[in-house]
Amino acid sequence: MFLNPYYLQIGSFIAINALLGLGVYVTLSTGQLSLGSAGFMGIGAYTSAILTARYNYSIPVGVVFGALAAALSGVLIAIPSLRLRGVYLAIVTLGFGEILRVAFIRLENLTGGAIGFPGIPKLGGTILERLKASSAGARIFSSMNGNALESLLVFAILLCITLMSAAFFALQANSRVGRAFSSIEMDETAAESMGINVYYYKVLSFTQGAFVSGLAGALYGHVASYVSPADFTYHRAVEILVYAILGGAGQVMGPLVGASILTTLPEVLRFMSGYRHVLYGAIIVLSMIYRPQGLIDSETSDWLRKVFRRKRFIDGGVK
Amino acid sequence: MLAEQLINGLTLGSIYALIAIGYTLVFGVLDIINMAHGEIFMFGAFAGMLMSMKLGAPLPVAFLGSVALTAAMGYVLELLALRPLRRPSGNMEGNAGLSTLISTIGVAIILENLSLKLFGAENQPFRTSFGNVKFTIGPVNIYLIQIVILLASGVLICGLALWLKRSRSGRALRATAESPETAALMGVDTKKIITTAVVTASAMAGTAGVLVAMSFSNVGTRMGVSMGLKGLAIIVFGGMGSVNGALVGGIILGMAETLVVAYGDSGYRDAIAFVIIIGVLLLKPKGLFGQNAS
């Protein structure tokens, strides 16, 4: 049951989507509404794909450089966008994503154009080979179904990365940086008059969001082993925003819950066949009517923390 | 043939302006972007095409039918997805505008998938009896369709501007855009005004839909998103909530796109809008016609 590759794959996509939702969360924690996640995701995915498939770097190197490339472009977008507020920033970041998508299509010799980039080394396959090469690994795993094992490994790795990122953001929220972020979100002018370097922290939160989105994109490439410009469209950006807001963008746990529900929902609604996305949209509208602050607000988060305190879970570890 | 290209650009630009004004009206009174606007536009295009091609309705009737349908869609949107989120006060943690934004995204998802189910994924042709009628003035060809589009959008935009400026309800709408609370204290029925704005915006989207369908002579479910994105770019470029900005922005974008396609690389067409707005916003963070006092 738990080794069913289908469930494990959904689990892997939940982890990646949760990571993307965290990117929106951290950017929004300084009051910046960004719709650039799909673009940053694309930068991460293509960077890592090119490094690993063309230049034979190992996957971890590719993923790290993918995330760094996204973070760098995040800095480049964040600095000129500091003057923009609210909806203006959202649309400019959306535009950035659209420009990137057109660029991914046009830069054919780098990205493979509209046809996409096939043959990205698979995360699971590579690790599996390593394990089989060692004698101890071969003994343990020889009895198990290779396919299921691969999916399990991928899921475990992605879950680890997502939970670690969530833990990082949860710790950061209670740190000097996190307090600076929330003071900027409340009132920028007041924060500035208290001596907080507003520009620095806004660029920092935007860049962190870009980094996490790039990381998720790079990992996505190595899970799907194929990416195309169609993976990083306006729809993707909007979907990612919905994960964070529907889950509750005020808490680290919110995007995790939002991504889990909204990634599972289309699978659960499979029996509706053609109409499942219509129902999916209706559920989004209803949940905003009944819970405009998101499913997880500070009250539910405190309650969950109390419940899990005995188990010594940190805030981000609850899923 | 620069003159012809300029006419093409003006025609495209006037359609863009119609869409952008719809966004601006809703943004003016509600302070949110209506993400379902592009999809309503697309439904308008399909309604016009189906009534004219499948039911054989004369074009003006198809026009009115599609306007009626999109106006009704606007009413339902306001009633089911916007109004329930406008609570006087309550448990509003974080940004209240965000939840309304997400709610319109939900509606956009519903409409987009419904349209795929109802109309299919392929583009469908839309032929009008006067599709190929053209006039030749010196070296310049003008299609009758272009004149129809320019006239229709010109009349609509002027009518809207007059209504906003002169009429009692138009003034009430502008007052609501300025400050809903104050307007309500002055006896303006803000609920009614907001509904009027959403319905008018949707009806304009429907008109634009039929006009686009006529000028491109085909309709597809994907045109909702692409036109919606361009409309967004235009209102940001022109300044949120400004009708003049939407008009000027729409025409500039229409011209720029036509000229780039005619004399440059058509592959970059869809990126032009955003390259322009990023450039403008870096110089004027509130758009060309936006008020700079925050």
mmCIF file of N, CA and C in Angstrom, chain B residues 210-253:
data_model
loop_
_atom_site.group_PDB
_atom_site.id
_atom_site.type_symbol
_atom_site.label_atom_id
_atom_site.label_comp_id
_atom_site.label_asym_id
_atom_site.label_seq_id
_atom_site.Cartn_x
_atom_site.Cartn_y
_atom_site.Cartn_z
ATOM 1 N N VAL B 210 -16.868 39.369 -28.951
ATOM 2 C CA VAL B 210 -17.442 39.229 -30.295
ATOM 3 C C VAL B 210 -16.571 39.965 -31.318
ATOM 4 N N LEU B 211 -16.097 41.172 -30.941
ATOM 5 C CA LEU B 211 -15.274 41.941 -31.878
ATOM 6 C C LEU B 211 -13.980 41.200 -32.215
ATOM 7 N N VAL B 212 -13.344 40.619 -31.202
ATOM 8 C CA VAL B 212 -12.112 39.856 -31.446
ATOM 9 C C VAL B 212 -12.407 38.664 -32.344
ATOM 10 N N ALA B 213 -13.506 37.970 -32.032
ATOM 11 C CA ALA B 213 -13.861 36.803 -32.834
ATOM 12 C C ALA B 213 -14.056 37.204 -34.297
ATOM 13 N N MET B 214 -14.679 38.367 -34.518
ATOM 14 C CA MET B 214 -14.889 38.825 -35.894
ATOM 15 C C MET B 214 -13.566 39.190 -36.550
ATOM 16 N N SER B 215 -12.690 39.876 -35.814
ATOM 17 C CA SER B 215 -11.481 40.351 -36.481
ATOM 18 C C SER B 215 -10.475 39.218 -36.703
ATOM 19 N N PHE B 216 -10.415 38.235 -35.790
ATOM 20 C CA PHE B 216 -9.500 37.099 -35.998
ATOM 21 C C PHE B 216 -10.177 35.991 -36.799
ATOM 22 N N SER B 217 -11.478 36.122 -37.030
ATOM 23 C CA SER B 217 -12.351 35.135 -37.663
ATOM 24 C C SER B 217 -12.192 33.716 -37.122
ATOM 25 N N ASN B 218 -11.742 33.598 -35.879
ATOM 26 C CA ASN B 218 -11.927 32.317 -35.174
ATOM 27 C C ASN B 218 -11.913 32.529 -33.674
ATOM 28 N N VAL B 219 -12.460 31.549 -32.963
ATOM 29 C CA VAL B 219 -12.496 31.633 -31.506
ATOM 30 C C VAL B 219 -11.924 30.354 -30.910
ATOM 31 N N GLY B 220 -11.246 30.495 -29.775
ATOM 32 C CA GLY B 220 -10.684 29.339 -29.090
ATOM 33 C C GLY B 220 -10.741 29.567 -27.599
ATOM 34 N N THR B 221 -10.715 28.480 -26.831
ATOM 35 C CA THR B 221 -10.848 28.642 -25.383
ATOM 36 C C THR B 221 -9.609 29.297 -24.771
ATOM 37 N N ARG B 222 -8.487 29.254 -25.513
ATOM 38 C CA ARG B 222 -7.268 29.786 -24.918
ATOM 39 C C ARG B 222 -7.171 31.309 -25.004
ATOM 40 N N MET B 223 -8.076 31.918 -25.800
ATOM 41 C CA MET B 223 -7.953 33.365 -25.946
ATOM 42 C C MET B 223 -8.296 34.099 -24.667
ATOM 43 N N GLY B 224 -9.028 33.441 -23.756
ATOM 44 C CA GLY B 224 -9.355 34.084 -22.489
ATOM 45 C C GLY B 224 -8.117 34.462 -21.717
ATOM 46 N N VAL B 225 -7.214 33.497 -21.556
ATOM 47 C CA VAL B 225 -6.014 33.742 -20.763
ATOM 48 C C VAL B 225 -5.114 34.767 -21.439
ATOM 49 N N SER B 226 -4.912 34.615 -22.750
ATOM 50 C CA SER B 226 -3.933 35.503 -23.381
ATOM 51 C C SER B 226 -4.441 36.944 -23.412
ATOM 52 N N MET B 227 -5.754 37.128 -23.701
ATOM 53 C CA MET B 227 -6.304 38.487 -23.675
ATOM 54 C C MET B 227 -6.349 39.015 -22.252
ATOM 55 N N GLY B 228 -6.678 38.137 -21.316
ATOM 56 C CA GLY B 228 -6.732 38.553 -19.920
ATOM 57 C C GLY B 228 -5.391 39.093 -19.456
ATOM 58 N N LEU B 229 -4.317 38.388 -19.815
ATOM 59 C CA LEU B 229 -2.976 38.826 -19.414
ATOM 60 C C LEU B 229 -2.642 40.174 -20.025
ATOM 61 N N LYS B 230 -3.019 40.345 -21.297
ATOM 62 C CA LYS B 230 -2.724 41.632 -21.936
ATOM 63 C C LYS B 230 -3.508 42.758 -21.292
ATOM 64 N N GLY B 231 -4.780 42.479 -20.978
ATOM 65 C CA GLY B 231 -5.588 43.487 -20.296
ATOM 66 C C GLY B 231 -4.944 43.907 -18.986
ATOM 67 N N LEU B 232 -4.425 42.926 -18.245
ATOM 68 C CA LEU B 232 -3.750 43.219 -16.972
ATOM 69 C C LEU B 232 -2.544 44.118 -17.203
ATOM 70 N N ALA B 233 -1.759 43.765 -18.216
ATOM 71 C CA ALA B 233 -0.571 44.565 -18.516
ATOM 72 C C ALA B 233 -0.969 46.004 -18.807
ATOM 73 N N ILE B 234 -2.071 46.158 -19.566
ATOM 74 C CA ILE B 234 -2.484 47.508 -19.948
ATOM 75 C C ILE B 234 -2.920 48.333 -18.745
ATOM 76 N N ILE B 235 -3.725 47.736 -17.836
ATOM 77 C CA ILE B 235 -4.174 48.575 -16.721
ATOM 78 C C ILE B 235 -3.019 48.951 -15.812
ATOM 79 N N VAL B 236 -2.029 48.072 -15.706
ATOM 80 C CA VAL B 236 -0.883 48.426 -14.882
ATOM 81 C C VAL B 236 -0.089 49.537 -15.550
ATOM 82 N N PHE B 237 0.037 49.412 -16.857
ATOM 83 C CA PHE B 237 0.770 50.385 -17.656
ATOM 84 C C PHE B 237 0.070 51.753 -17.599
ATOM 85 N N GLY B 238 -1.252 51.751 -17.801
ATOM 86 C CA GLY B 238 -1.989 53.012 -17.838
ATOM 87 C C GLY B 238 -2.262 53.586 -16.467
ATOM 88 N N GLY B 239 -2.193 52.749 -15.445
ATOM 89 C CA GLY B 239 -2.530 53.214 -14.103
ATOM 90 C C GLY B 239 -3.860 52.609 -13.698
ATOM 91 N N MET B 240 -3.862 51.921 -12.549
ATOM 92 C CA MET B 240 -5.066 51.245 -12.080
ATOM 93 C C MET B 240 -6.215 52.218 -11.897
ATOM 94 N N GLY B 241 -7.391 51.831 -12.319
ATOM 95 C CA GLY B 241 -8.569 52.636 -12.047
ATOM 96 C C GLY B 241 -8.712 53.834 -12.957
ATOM 97 N N SER B 242 -7.852 53.981 -13.955
ATOM 98 C CA SER B 242 -7.957 55.126 -14.850
ATOM 99 C C SER B 242 -8.464 54.698 -16.220
ATOM 100 N N VAL B 243 -9.627 55.245 -16.633
ATOM 101 C CA VAL B 243 -10.198 54.883 -17.929
ATOM 102 C C VAL B 243 -9.317 55.419 -19.067
ATOM 103 N N ASN B 244 -8.827 56.666 -18.907
ATOM 104 C CA ASN B 244 -7.934 57.215 -19.929
ATOM 105 C C ASN B 244 -6.695 56.353 -20.089
ATOM 106 N N GLY B 245 -6.141 55.940 -18.950
ATOM 107 C CA GLY B 245 -4.940 55.108 -18.983
ATOM 108 C C GLY B 245 -5.196 53.819 -19.742
ATOM 109 N N ALA B 246 -6.367 53.204 -19.492
ATOM 110 C CA ALA B 246 -6.691 51.951 -20.167
ATOM 111 C C ALA B 246 -6.795 52.173 -21.672
ATOM 112 N N LEU B 247 -7.398 53.301 -22.057
ATOM 113 C CA LEU B 247 -7.567 53.598 -23.475
ATOM 114 C C LEU B 247 -6.208 53.812 -24.154
ATOM 115 N N VAL B 248 -5.410 54.709 -23.575
ATOM 116 C CA VAL B 248 -4.104 54.999 -24.168
ATOM 117 C C VAL B 248 -3.215 53.754 -24.146
ATOM 118 N N GLY B 249 -3.209 53.066 -23.004
ATOM 119 C CA GLY B 249 -2.392 51.853 -22.886
ATOM 120 C C GLY B 249 -2.791 50.813 -23.917
ATOM 121 N N GLY B 250 -4.100 50.616 -24.103
ATOM 122 C CA GLY B 250 -4.578 49.631 -25.059
ATOM 123 C C GLY B 250 -4.105 49.954 -26.469
ATOM 124 N N ILE B 251 -4.226 51.216 -26.844
ATOM 125 C CA ILE B 251 -3.848 51.591 -28.217
ATOM 126 C C ILE B 251 -2.330 51.485 -28.407
ATOM 127 N N ILE B 252 -1.566 51.901 -27.388
ATOM 128 C CA ILE B 252 -0.108 51.774 -27.511
ATOM 129 C C ILE B 252 0.287 50.307 -27.682
ATOM 130 N N LEU B 253 -0.333 49.434 -26.859
ATOM 131 C CA LEU B 253 0.029 48.015 -26.960
ATOM 132 C C LEU B 253 -0.378 47.438 -28.312
#
